[in-house]
Short mmCIF file of C-alpha atoms and ligand atoms in Angstrom, two decimals:
data_model
loop_
_atom_site.label_atom_id
_atom_site.label_comp_id
_atom_site.label_asym_id
_atom_site.label_seq_id
_atom_site.Cartn_x
_atom_site.Cartn_y
_atom_site.Cartn_z
CA UNK S 1 -29.82 12.73 -25.72
CA UNK S 2 -27.30 14.79 -23.95
CA UNK S 3 -24.98 12.63 -22.08
CA UNK S 4 -22.76 13.43 -19.36
CA UNK S 5 -19.60 12.33 -21.10
CA UNK S 6 -19.32 10.31 -24.65
CA UNK S 7 -17.01 7.89 -22.86
CA UNK S 8 -16.79 6.30 -19.59
CA UNK S 9 -14.03 4.72 -18.55
CA UNK S 10 -14.30 1.69 -16.10
CA UNK S 11 -10.69 1.58 -14.37
CA UNK S 12 -7.39 3.41 -14.15
CA UNK S 13 -4.94 0.93 -14.64
CA UNK S 14 -2.75 0.93 -17.18
CA UNK S 15 -5.31 0.08 -19.70
CA UNK S 16 -8.05 2.73 -18.95
CA UNK S 17 -4.86 5.36 -18.68
CA UNK S 18 -3.80 4.68 -22.37
CA UNK S 19 -7.30 4.47 -23.77
CA UNK S 20 -8.36 7.76 -21.97
CA UNK S 21 -5.12 9.15 -23.40
CA UNK S 22 -5.39 8.38 -26.93
CA UNK S 23 -9.24 8.96 -26.61
CA UNK S 24 -9.38 12.59 -25.24
CA UNK S 25 -6.75 13.01 -28.48
CA UNK S 26 -9.53 12.06 -30.62
CA UNK S 27 -11.28 14.89 -28.93
CA UNK S 28 -13.70 12.33 -26.99
CA UNK S 29 -15.38 13.73 -23.84
CA UNK S 30 -14.22 10.80 -21.81
CA UNK S 31 -14.34 10.12 -17.62
CA UNK S 32 -12.34 7.56 -15.68
CA UNK S 33 -13.80 5.57 -12.94
CA UNK S 34 -11.34 3.98 -10.29
CA UNK S 35 -12.92 2.19 -7.12
CA UNK S 36 -9.27 2.91 -5.41
CA UNK S 37 -7.95 6.06 -4.57
CA UNK S 38 -4.95 6.06 -6.45
CA UNK S 39 -4.32 5.31 -10.18
CA UNK S 40 -2.92 1.59 -10.95
CA UNK S 41 -2.65 0.04 -7.56
CA UNK S 42 -3.79 -3.53 -8.69
CA UNK S 43 -2.17 -5.37 -11.43
CA UNK S 44 -0.58 -2.33 -12.88
CA UNK S 45 1.69 -1.81 -9.81
CA UNK S 46 2.27 -5.87 -8.97
CA UNK S 47 4.19 -6.72 -12.19
CA UNK S 48 7.47 -6.89 -13.70
CA UNK S 49 7.60 -3.67 -15.62
CA UNK S 50 9.21 -4.75 -18.62
CA UNK S 51 8.48 -3.90 -22.24
CA UNK S 52 8.87 -7.22 -23.82
CA UNK S 53 10.55 -7.65 -27.28
CA UNK S 54 7.60 -9.82 -28.45
CA UNK S 55 9.74 -13.33 -29.00
CA UNK S 56 7.39 -14.91 -26.18
CA UNK S 57 3.60 -14.66 -27.28
CA UNK S 58 2.00 -17.65 -28.78
CA UNK S 59 2.21 -16.58 -32.96
CA UNK S 60 -1.67 -15.81 -34.01
CA UNK S 61 -2.85 -14.70 -30.48
CA UNK S 62 -4.26 -10.60 -30.18
CA UNK S 63 -1.89 -10.48 -27.44
CA UNK S 64 1.23 -11.30 -29.78
CA UNK S 65 0.25 -9.00 -32.21
CA UNK S 66 -0.39 -6.40 -29.88
CA UNK S 67 3.00 -6.85 -27.79
CA UNK S 68 4.59 -6.15 -31.19
CA UNK S 69 2.74 -3.10 -32.04
CA UNK S 70 2.94 -1.95 -28.39
CA UNK S 71 6.50 -2.16 -28.03
CA UNK S 72 6.93 -0.16 -31.02
CA UNK S 73 5.10 2.70 -30.25
CA UNK S 74 6.49 2.91 -27.14
CA UNK S 75 9.97 3.11 -29.11
CA UNK S 76 8.42 5.64 -31.68
CA UNK S 77 6.48 7.80 -29.41
CA UNK S 78 5.79 6.84 -25.78
CA UNK S 79 9.62 7.16 -24.62
CA UNK S 80 9.98 10.46 -26.13
CA UNK S 81 6.67 12.86 -25.51
CA UNK S 82 5.43 10.85 -22.32
CA UNK S 83 7.68 11.55 -18.90
CA UNK S 84 7.92 8.59 -16.69
CA UNK S 85 10.95 6.35 -15.62
CA UNK S 86 12.25 3.88 -18.47
CA UNK S 87 15.52 2.41 -19.23
CA UNK S 88 16.89 0.15 -22.55
CA UNK S 89 17.90 -3.27 -20.98
CA UNK S 90 18.48 -6.20 -23.06
CA UNK S 91 16.95 -9.65 -22.24
CA UNK S 92 18.89 -13.11 -21.89
CA UNK S 93 16.68 -16.17 -21.33
CA UNK S 94 18.82 -18.52 -20.06
CA UNK S 95 18.96 -22.44 -20.92
CA UNK S 96 20.30 -24.55 -18.18
CA UNK S 97 20.38 -28.28 -20.11
CA UNK S 98 20.41 -29.31 -23.81
CA UNK S 99 16.42 -29.28 -23.74
CA UNK S 100 15.76 -26.10 -22.65
CA UNK S 101 18.76 -24.83 -25.45
CA UNK S 102 16.01 -26.44 -27.45
CA UNK S 103 13.50 -24.23 -26.76
CA UNK S 104 15.68 -21.33 -26.61
CA UNK S 105 16.16 -21.74 -30.42
CA UNK S 106 11.89 -22.46 -30.69
CA UNK S 107 11.62 -19.13 -28.79
CA UNK S 108 14.24 -17.32 -31.37
CA UNK S 109 12.17 -18.47 -34.81
CA UNK S 110 8.76 -17.85 -32.49
CA UNK S 111 10.20 -14.27 -32.40
CA UNK S 112 10.94 -14.27 -36.31
CA UNK S 113 7.44 -15.16 -36.83
CA UNK S 114 5.79 -12.43 -34.33
CA UNK S 115 7.94 -10.36 -36.46
CA UNK S 116 10.53 -9.67 -34.29
CA UNK S 117 13.61 -8.54 -36.41
CA UNK S 118 16.84 -10.50 -37.04
CA UNK S 119 19.13 -8.03 -35.59
CA UNK S 120 17.59 -8.10 -32.38
CA UNK S 121 17.29 -11.84 -31.58
CA UNK S 122 20.60 -13.63 -31.27
CA UNK S 123 21.10 -16.82 -30.27
CA UNK S 124 24.47 -17.09 -27.08
CA UNK S 125 26.88 -19.74 -26.07
CA UNK S 126 27.68 -19.94 -22.65
CA UNK S 127 30.87 -18.01 -22.76
CA UNK S 128 28.83 -15.24 -24.54
CA UNK S 129 26.31 -15.12 -21.79
CA UNK S 130 28.90 -15.21 -19.11
CA UNK S 131 31.23 -12.56 -20.79
CA UNK S 132 28.77 -9.64 -20.74
CA UNK S 133 26.99 -11.25 -17.19
CA UNK S 134 30.04 -12.72 -15.06
CA UNK S 135 27.47 -13.30 -12.30
CA UNK S 136 25.00 -15.57 -14.03
CA UNK S 137 24.68 -19.46 -12.88
CA UNK S 138 27.80 -20.99 -15.03
CA UNK S 139 25.60 -24.27 -15.08
CA UNK S 140 24.25 -22.68 -18.20
CA UNK S 141 24.61 -24.06 -21.62
CA UNK S 142 23.23 -20.72 -24.08
CA UNK S 143 20.86 -18.18 -23.85
CA UNK S 144 18.79 -16.14 -26.24
CA UNK S 145 19.45 -12.52 -26.07
CA UNK S 146 16.87 -10.38 -27.62
CA UNK S 147 17.85 -5.89 -27.69
CA UNK S 148 14.52 -5.02 -28.43
CA UNK S 149 13.18 -4.65 -24.61
CA UNK S 150 12.77 -1.94 -21.62
CA UNK S 151 11.97 -2.06 -17.96
CA UNK S 152 9.43 1.26 -17.13
CA UNK S 153 7.94 2.30 -13.85
CA UNK S 154 4.05 1.07 -14.81
CA UNK S 155 2.70 3.03 -11.98
CA UNK S 156 4.29 6.43 -13.40
CA UNK S 157 3.74 5.61 -16.72
CA UNK S 158 -0.20 4.96 -15.76
CA UNK S 159 0.22 8.27 -13.85
CA UNK S 160 1.72 9.77 -16.72
CA UNK S 161 -0.58 8.95 -19.27
CA UNK S 162 -3.24 9.97 -17.17
CA UNK S 163 -1.77 13.54 -16.87
CA UNK S 164 -2.12 13.69 -20.50
CA UNK S 165 -5.33 13.24 -20.55
CA UNK S 166 -6.40 15.31 -17.61
CA UNK S 167 -4.53 18.14 -20.06
CA UNK S 168 -6.98 17.09 -22.80
CA UNK S 169 -9.94 17.77 -20.76
CA UNK S 170 -10.96 14.05 -19.46
CA UNK S 171 -11.79 14.11 -16.01
CA UNK S 172 -10.66 11.55 -13.23
CA UNK S 173 -12.81 9.90 -10.51
CA UNK S 174 -10.84 8.34 -8.04
CA UNK S 175 -12.49 6.75 -5.21
CA UNK S 176 -15.69 5.74 -7.46
CA UNK S 177 -16.55 2.40 -7.55
CA UNK S 178 -18.73 1.55 -10.15
CA UNK S 179 -21.74 -0.57 -8.53
CA UNK S 180 -24.54 -0.77 -11.35
CA UNK S 181 -24.88 -0.10 -14.81
CA UNK S 182 -27.86 0.25 -16.69
CA UNK S 183 -28.59 0.17 -20.78
CA UNK S 184 -30.45 2.69 -21.70
CA UNK S 185 -32.59 3.43 -25.33
CA UNK S 186 -29.09 4.87 -26.18
CA UNK S 187 -26.22 4.85 -23.87
CA UNK S 188 -25.63 4.19 -20.25
CA UNK S 189 -26.35 5.07 -16.62
CA UNK S 190 -23.23 4.21 -14.47
CA UNK S 191 -23.87 4.76 -10.57
CA UNK S 192 -20.94 4.79 -8.47
CA UNK S 193 -20.11 4.55 -4.66
CA UNK S 194 -17.15 6.36 -2.81
CA UNK S 195 -15.62 4.91 0.65
CA UNK S 196 -17.98 7.39 2.40
CA UNK S 197 -21.01 5.63 0.53
CA UNK S 198 -21.66 8.94 -1.47
CA UNK S 199 -23.62 7.31 -4.99
CA UNK S 200 -23.87 9.38 -7.49
CA UNK S 201 -24.71 8.83 -11.18
CA UNK S 202 -23.90 9.87 -15.08
CA UNK S 203 -25.02 9.08 -18.13
CA UNK S 204 -22.62 8.03 -21.15
CA UNK S 205 -23.02 6.73 -24.81
CA UNK S 206 -19.92 4.47 -25.00
CA UNK S 207 -18.55 2.54 -22.10
CA UNK S 208 -15.30 0.84 -22.04
CA UNK S 209 -14.89 -2.01 -19.61
CA UNK S 210 -10.80 -2.28 -18.02
CA UNK S 211 -11.91 -3.32 -15.04
CA UNK S 212 -8.93 -6.04 -14.56
CA UNK S 213 -10.28 -9.04 -12.55
CA UNK S 214 -13.51 -7.41 -12.26
CA UNK S 215 -14.34 -7.19 -15.79
CA UNK S 216 -16.68 -9.60 -16.17
CA UNK S 217 -18.47 -8.46 -13.10
CA UNK S 218 -19.11 -5.36 -14.74
CA UNK S 219 -19.97 -6.67 -18.38
CA UNK S 220 -22.41 -8.96 -16.47
CA UNK S 221 -23.98 -5.76 -15.22
CA UNK S 222 -25.19 -5.07 -18.94
CA UNK S 223 -26.25 -9.17 -19.27
CA UNK S 224 -23.05 -9.72 -21.11
CA UNK S 225 -21.37 -12.99 -20.45
CA UNK S 226 -18.85 -12.96 -23.30
CA UNK S 227 -15.86 -13.94 -21.06
CA UNK S 228 -14.73 -15.61 -17.87
CA UNK S 229 -11.42 -14.84 -16.42
CA UNK S 230 -9.34 -16.14 -13.78
CA UNK S 231 -7.11 -14.99 -11.54
CA UNK S 232 -3.14 -16.11 -11.51
CA UNK S 233 -1.00 -14.58 -9.05
CA UNK S 234 2.54 -13.42 -9.00
CA UNK S 235 4.47 -12.62 -5.83
CA UNK S 236 8.14 -10.86 -6.33
CA UNK S 237 10.79 -9.92 -3.66
CA UNK S 238 12.74 -6.71 -4.50
CA UNK S 239 16.08 -6.51 -3.50
CA UNK S 240 18.06 -3.48 -2.16
CA UNK S 241 19.73 -0.83 -4.58
CA UNK S 242 23.21 -1.73 -2.86
CA UNK S 243 22.71 -5.03 -5.07
CA UNK S 244 22.60 -3.51 -8.28
CA UNK S 245 25.63 -4.47 -9.94
CA UNK S 246 25.27 -8.14 -9.78
CA UNK S 247 23.82 -7.61 -12.67
CA UNK S 248 24.94 -5.59 -16.29
CA UNK S 249 22.19 -4.53 -18.08
CA UNK S 250 20.24 -7.58 -18.84
CA UNK S 251 16.77 -8.95 -17.82
CA UNK S 252 17.56 -12.79 -16.91
CA UNK S 253 14.88 -15.04 -17.90
CA UNK S 254 13.74 -18.45 -17.16
CA UNK S 255 12.82 -20.39 -20.37
CA UNK S 256 9.61 -19.78 -20.35
CA UNK S 257 7.89 -22.80 -21.93
CA UNK S 258 9.36 -24.93 -19.14
CA UNK S 259 9.75 -22.65 -15.78
CA UNK S 260 6.21 -20.95 -16.53
CA UNK S 261 6.05 -17.30 -17.93
CA UNK S 262 8.35 -14.50 -16.73
CA UNK S 263 10.42 -15.44 -14.17
CA UNK S 264 13.31 -13.10 -13.61
CA UNK S 265 16.36 -10.86 -11.47
CA UNK S 266 15.74 -7.71 -13.44
CA UNK S 267 17.13 -4.63 -12.78
CA UNK S 268 14.57 -1.76 -12.06
CA UNK S 269 14.38 2.15 -13.32
CA UNK S 270 14.81 3.10 -9.76
CA UNK S 271 17.82 1.14 -8.88
CA UNK S 272 16.40 -1.68 -7.08
CA UNK S 273 16.58 -5.29 -8.48
CA UNK S 274 13.33 -7.39 -9.08
CA UNK S 275 13.14 -11.21 -8.72
CA UNK S 276 10.07 -12.96 -9.06
CA UNK S 277 7.14 -13.49 -10.01
CA UNK S 278 5.56 -17.26 -8.90
CA UNK S 279 2.33 -18.17 -10.02
CA UNK S 280 -0.49 -19.34 -8.08
CA UNK S 281 -3.69 -19.82 -9.83
CA UNK S 282 -7.23 -19.12 -8.68
CA UNK S 283 -6.40 -16.75 -5.38
CA UNK S 284 -9.64 -14.77 -4.29
CA UNK S 285 -10.04 -11.52 -6.16
CA UNK S 286 -9.58 -9.78 -2.73
CA UNK S 287 -6.53 -12.05 -2.57
CA UNK S 288 -4.57 -10.30 -5.78
CA UNK S 289 -1.91 -8.58 -3.89
CA UNK S 290 -1.41 -10.84 -0.85
CA UNK S 291 2.21 -12.43 -0.07
CA UNK S 292 2.82 -15.81 1.03
CA UNK S 293 6.25 -16.65 3.17
CA UNK S 294 6.00 -20.22 1.43
CA UNK S 295 6.18 -18.19 -2.14
CA UNK S 296 9.28 -15.78 -0.89
CA UNK S 297 11.19 -19.32 -0.02
CA UNK S 298 10.53 -20.23 -3.82
CA UNK S 299 11.46 -16.58 -4.87
CA UNK S 300 14.33 -16.85 -3.17
CA UNK S 301 15.23 -20.18 -5.05
CA UNK S 302 14.37 -18.90 -8.20
CA UNK S 303 16.98 -16.23 -7.50
CA UNK S 304 19.67 -18.09 -6.75
CA UNK S 305 19.20 -20.17 -9.48
CA UNK S 306 19.47 -17.53 -11.74
CA UNK S 307 22.77 -15.52 -10.04
CA UNK S 308 24.11 -18.00 -7.18
CA UNK S 309 26.08 -15.21 -5.42
CA UNK S 310 22.12 -13.11 -5.17
CA UNK S 311 22.08 -11.69 -1.52
CA UNK S 312 18.24 -12.53 -1.09
CA UNK S 313 18.97 -11.03 2.68
CA UNK S 314 18.64 -7.83 1.07
CA UNK S 315 15.05 -8.16 0.22
CA UNK S 316 14.06 -4.70 1.26
CA UNK S 317 10.36 -5.11 -0.07
CA UNK S 318 7.62 -7.55 -1.04
CA UNK S 319 5.21 -6.66 -3.69
CA UNK S 320 2.36 -9.10 -5.83
CA UNK S 321 -0.11 -8.76 -8.79
CA UNK S 322 -2.81 -11.11 -10.20
CA UNK S 323 -2.88 -11.73 -14.43
CA UNK S 324 -6.37 -12.03 -15.09
CA UNK S 325 -6.43 -14.66 -17.30
CA UNK S 326 -9.37 -15.47 -19.85
CA UNK S 327 -10.93 -18.67 -19.16
CA UNK S 328 -12.26 -19.09 -23.17
CA UNK S 329 -9.37 -18.14 -25.00
CA UNK S 330 -6.42 -17.42 -22.90
CA UNK S 331 -5.69 -14.00 -24.59
CA UNK S 332 -6.99 -10.14 -24.77
CA UNK S 333 -10.58 -10.05 -24.66
CA UNK S 334 -11.20 -6.74 -27.06
CA UNK S 335 -14.51 -6.01 -28.04
CA UNK S 336 -17.93 -5.08 -28.49
CA UNK S 337 -20.38 -6.68 -26.26
CA UNK S 338 -21.91 -9.38 -28.33
CA UNK S 339 -25.46 -7.25 -26.77
CA UNK S 340 -24.57 -4.06 -26.84
CA UNK S 341 -22.11 -2.52 -29.16
CA UNK S 342 -21.45 0.74 -26.96
CA UNK S 343 -19.90 -1.36 -24.76
CA UNK S 344 -16.67 -2.69 -25.33
CA UNK S 345 -14.58 -5.11 -23.06
CA UNK S 346 -10.82 -4.49 -22.60
CA UNK S 347 -10.45 -7.71 -20.25
CA UNK S 348 -7.99 -10.79 -20.13
CA UNK S 349 -5.06 -8.41 -19.85
CA UNK S 350 -2.71 -10.55 -18.75
CA UNK S 351 1.07 -9.94 -19.58
CA UNK S 352 2.22 -9.13 -22.37
CA UNK S 353 -0.87 -6.13 -21.25
CA UNK S 354 1.93 -3.08 -20.06
CA UNK S 355 3.58 -3.63 -23.57
CA UNK S 356 0.56 -4.34 -25.51
CA UNK S 357 -0.70 -1.04 -23.57
CA UNK S 358 -0.36 1.51 -26.50
CA UNK S 359 -1.76 -0.63 -29.42
CA UNK S 360 -4.78 -1.71 -27.20
CA UNK S 361 -5.66 2.12 -26.98
CA UNK S 362 -5.29 2.41 -31.06
CA UNK S 363 -7.67 -0.65 -31.14
CA UNK S 364 -10.39 0.23 -28.53
CA UNK S 365 -9.94 4.29 -30.32
CA UNK S 366 -10.49 1.83 -33.60
CA UNK S 367 -13.83 -0.46 -32.28
CA UNK S 368 -14.97 2.90 -31.43
CA UNK S 369 -15.21 5.02 -34.46
C1 LIG W 401 2.94 -10.68 -11.97
C2 LIG W 401 2.80 -10.10 -13.23
C3 LIG W 401 3.77 -10.03 -14.29
C4 LIG W 401 3.50 -8.71 -15.00
N1 LIG W 401 4.88 -8.77 -15.94
C5 LIG W 401 4.41 -8.15 -17.08
C6 LIG W 401 5.75 -7.64 -17.70
O1 LIG W 401 6.33 -7.39 -17.70
N2 LIG W 401 5.10 -7.00 -19.06
C7 LIG W 401 3.68 -6.67 -19.86
O2 LIG W 401 3.84 -5.89 -20.71
N3 LIG W 401 2.91 -7.12 -19.10
C8 LIG W 401 3.21 -7.81 -17.52
N4 LIG W 401 1.98 -8.38 -16.65
C9 LIG W 401 0.82 -7.88 -17.08
C10 LIG W 401 0.40 -6.19 -17.27
O3 LIG W 401 0.65 -5.70 -15.47
C11 LIG W 401 -1.26 -5.99 -17.21
O4 LIG W 401 -1.56 -6.43 -18.49
C12 LIG W 401 -1.65 -4.41 -17.18
O5 LIG W 401 -1.12 -4.28 -15.86
C13 LIG W 401 -3.12 -4.73 -17.13
O6 LIG W 401 -3.61 -3.46 -16.46
P1 LIG W 401 -5.44 -3.35 -16.17
O7 LIG W 401 -5.37 -1.73 -16.56
O8 LIG W 401 -5.94 -3.89 -17.61
O9 LIG W 401 -5.32 -3.98 -15.10
P2 LIG W 401 -5.31 -2.98 -13.56
O10 LIG W 401 -4.34 -2.48 -13.41
O11 LIG W 401 -6.03 -4.37 -12.38
O12 LIG W 401 -6.24 -2.14 -13.54
C14 LIG W 401 -7.84 -2.17 -13.35
C15 LIG W 401 -8.15 -0.99 -12.36
O13 LIG W 401 -9.64 -1.35 -12.49
C16 LIG W 401 -10.42 -0.77 -11.20
N5 LIG W 401 -11.42 -1.40 -10.72
C17 LIG W 401 -11.96 -2.50 -11.08
N6 LIG W 401 -13.10 -2.64 -10.77
C18 LIG W 401 -13.66 -1.67 -10.57
C19 LIG W 401 -15.00 -0.92 -10.34
N7 LIG W 401 -16.48 -1.37 -10.12
N8 LIG W 401 -14.98 0.46 -10.16
C20 LIG W 401 -14.31 1.23 -10.74
N9 LIG W 401 -13.18 0.88 -10.83
C21 LIG W 401 -12.83 -0.68 -10.68
C22 LIG W 401 -8.93 -1.35 -10.36
O14 LIG W 401 -9.30 -0.77 -9.30
C23 LIG W 401 -7.57 -1.19 -10.93
O15 LIG W 401 -7.19 0.15 -11.03
C24 LIG W 401 2.27 -8.68 -15.37
C25 LIG W 401 1.11 -9.29 -14.95
C26 LIG W 401 1.49 -9.39 -13.51
C27 LIG W 401 0.39 -10.30 -12.63
#
């Protein structure tokens, strides 16, 4: 049988984009279906944009391994080869008590276990922190410094990956929502709908399911029920560029094991300051990008705790996104469907998915081969 495409990728977030880039480099004939009118309009837009050093994920989890590998691929090739805004910005995990300082020391050890090198991690005293970031809350007792982190513009990164895939002959179908998937004797028939209710079908040999929060629905269409996902929405306030000088060149974190993962004040690549995110579980899938007034009040509190002189009245934008969490494993799901080896699920891609994206693309290509 001849197929329209070797591979159809569902979803043009950063993960679908990274996979399309890698597969086209390997000469696969690829199509990407995205229901939105532009790429990276869901989780890949509403995130902190940090390429994490790799000290935080639980050792032994797939997301810990792929975080490290992914970060190294950014350093070795993506920052050099792709055209998107990025900056090297060190991370400081601030401890506000002796108890939190013990967690900082645990994070240091965890980082080494995950493969972060000794010269990329350092436990700092309060004095050392205040010297490099004088506006930080003076009530801190110390911090973990990681010198292997970066900030990126995740939307322009996604676009840049898609551009390279298109150069290598991928086809991008925006405004194409996958509404059914049929397993054929060999391969698949995929039907899509556009906003003006046009329906169109294509065949392919392999499917890569990178549909973010809708990955379980896509898998269910071929009778695969290997995983369940839940939502965890995070909201942010973005401060005007006039506030940029409030931090030098660090992402300021609260201790993740105590305050929830990824709570930050961070410089953005375009000169704004990002404050957030919150973490609200089980929001409706069509409300993953909603902003609530209560959450904005909570973000104000986070910001002022990290930097008491932060002027939250200079908020010029708010944004949000939701982490898709695999309920079964709390880890990435990157595997063929148990009932069809030609259908590869790339699901539960919570944080550090952006950091891990290059390594996820390599792993999927390996699975396909
Ligand atoms: C608050 C927050 C902070 C984060 N911070 C970081 C961070 O600092 N560093 C980090 O490494 N990671 C971070 N992450 C995680 C990172 O953002 C995600 O891992 C990554 O964006 C996931 O990308 P994705 O392509 O899998 O999902 P998405 O970006 O959601 O892409 C899935 C795409 O599939 C499309 N789609 C869905 N259903 C269909 C359908 N039926 N037909 C066609 N298309 C469909 C959607 O429209 C969407 O574009 C954070 C996440 C959140 C929410």
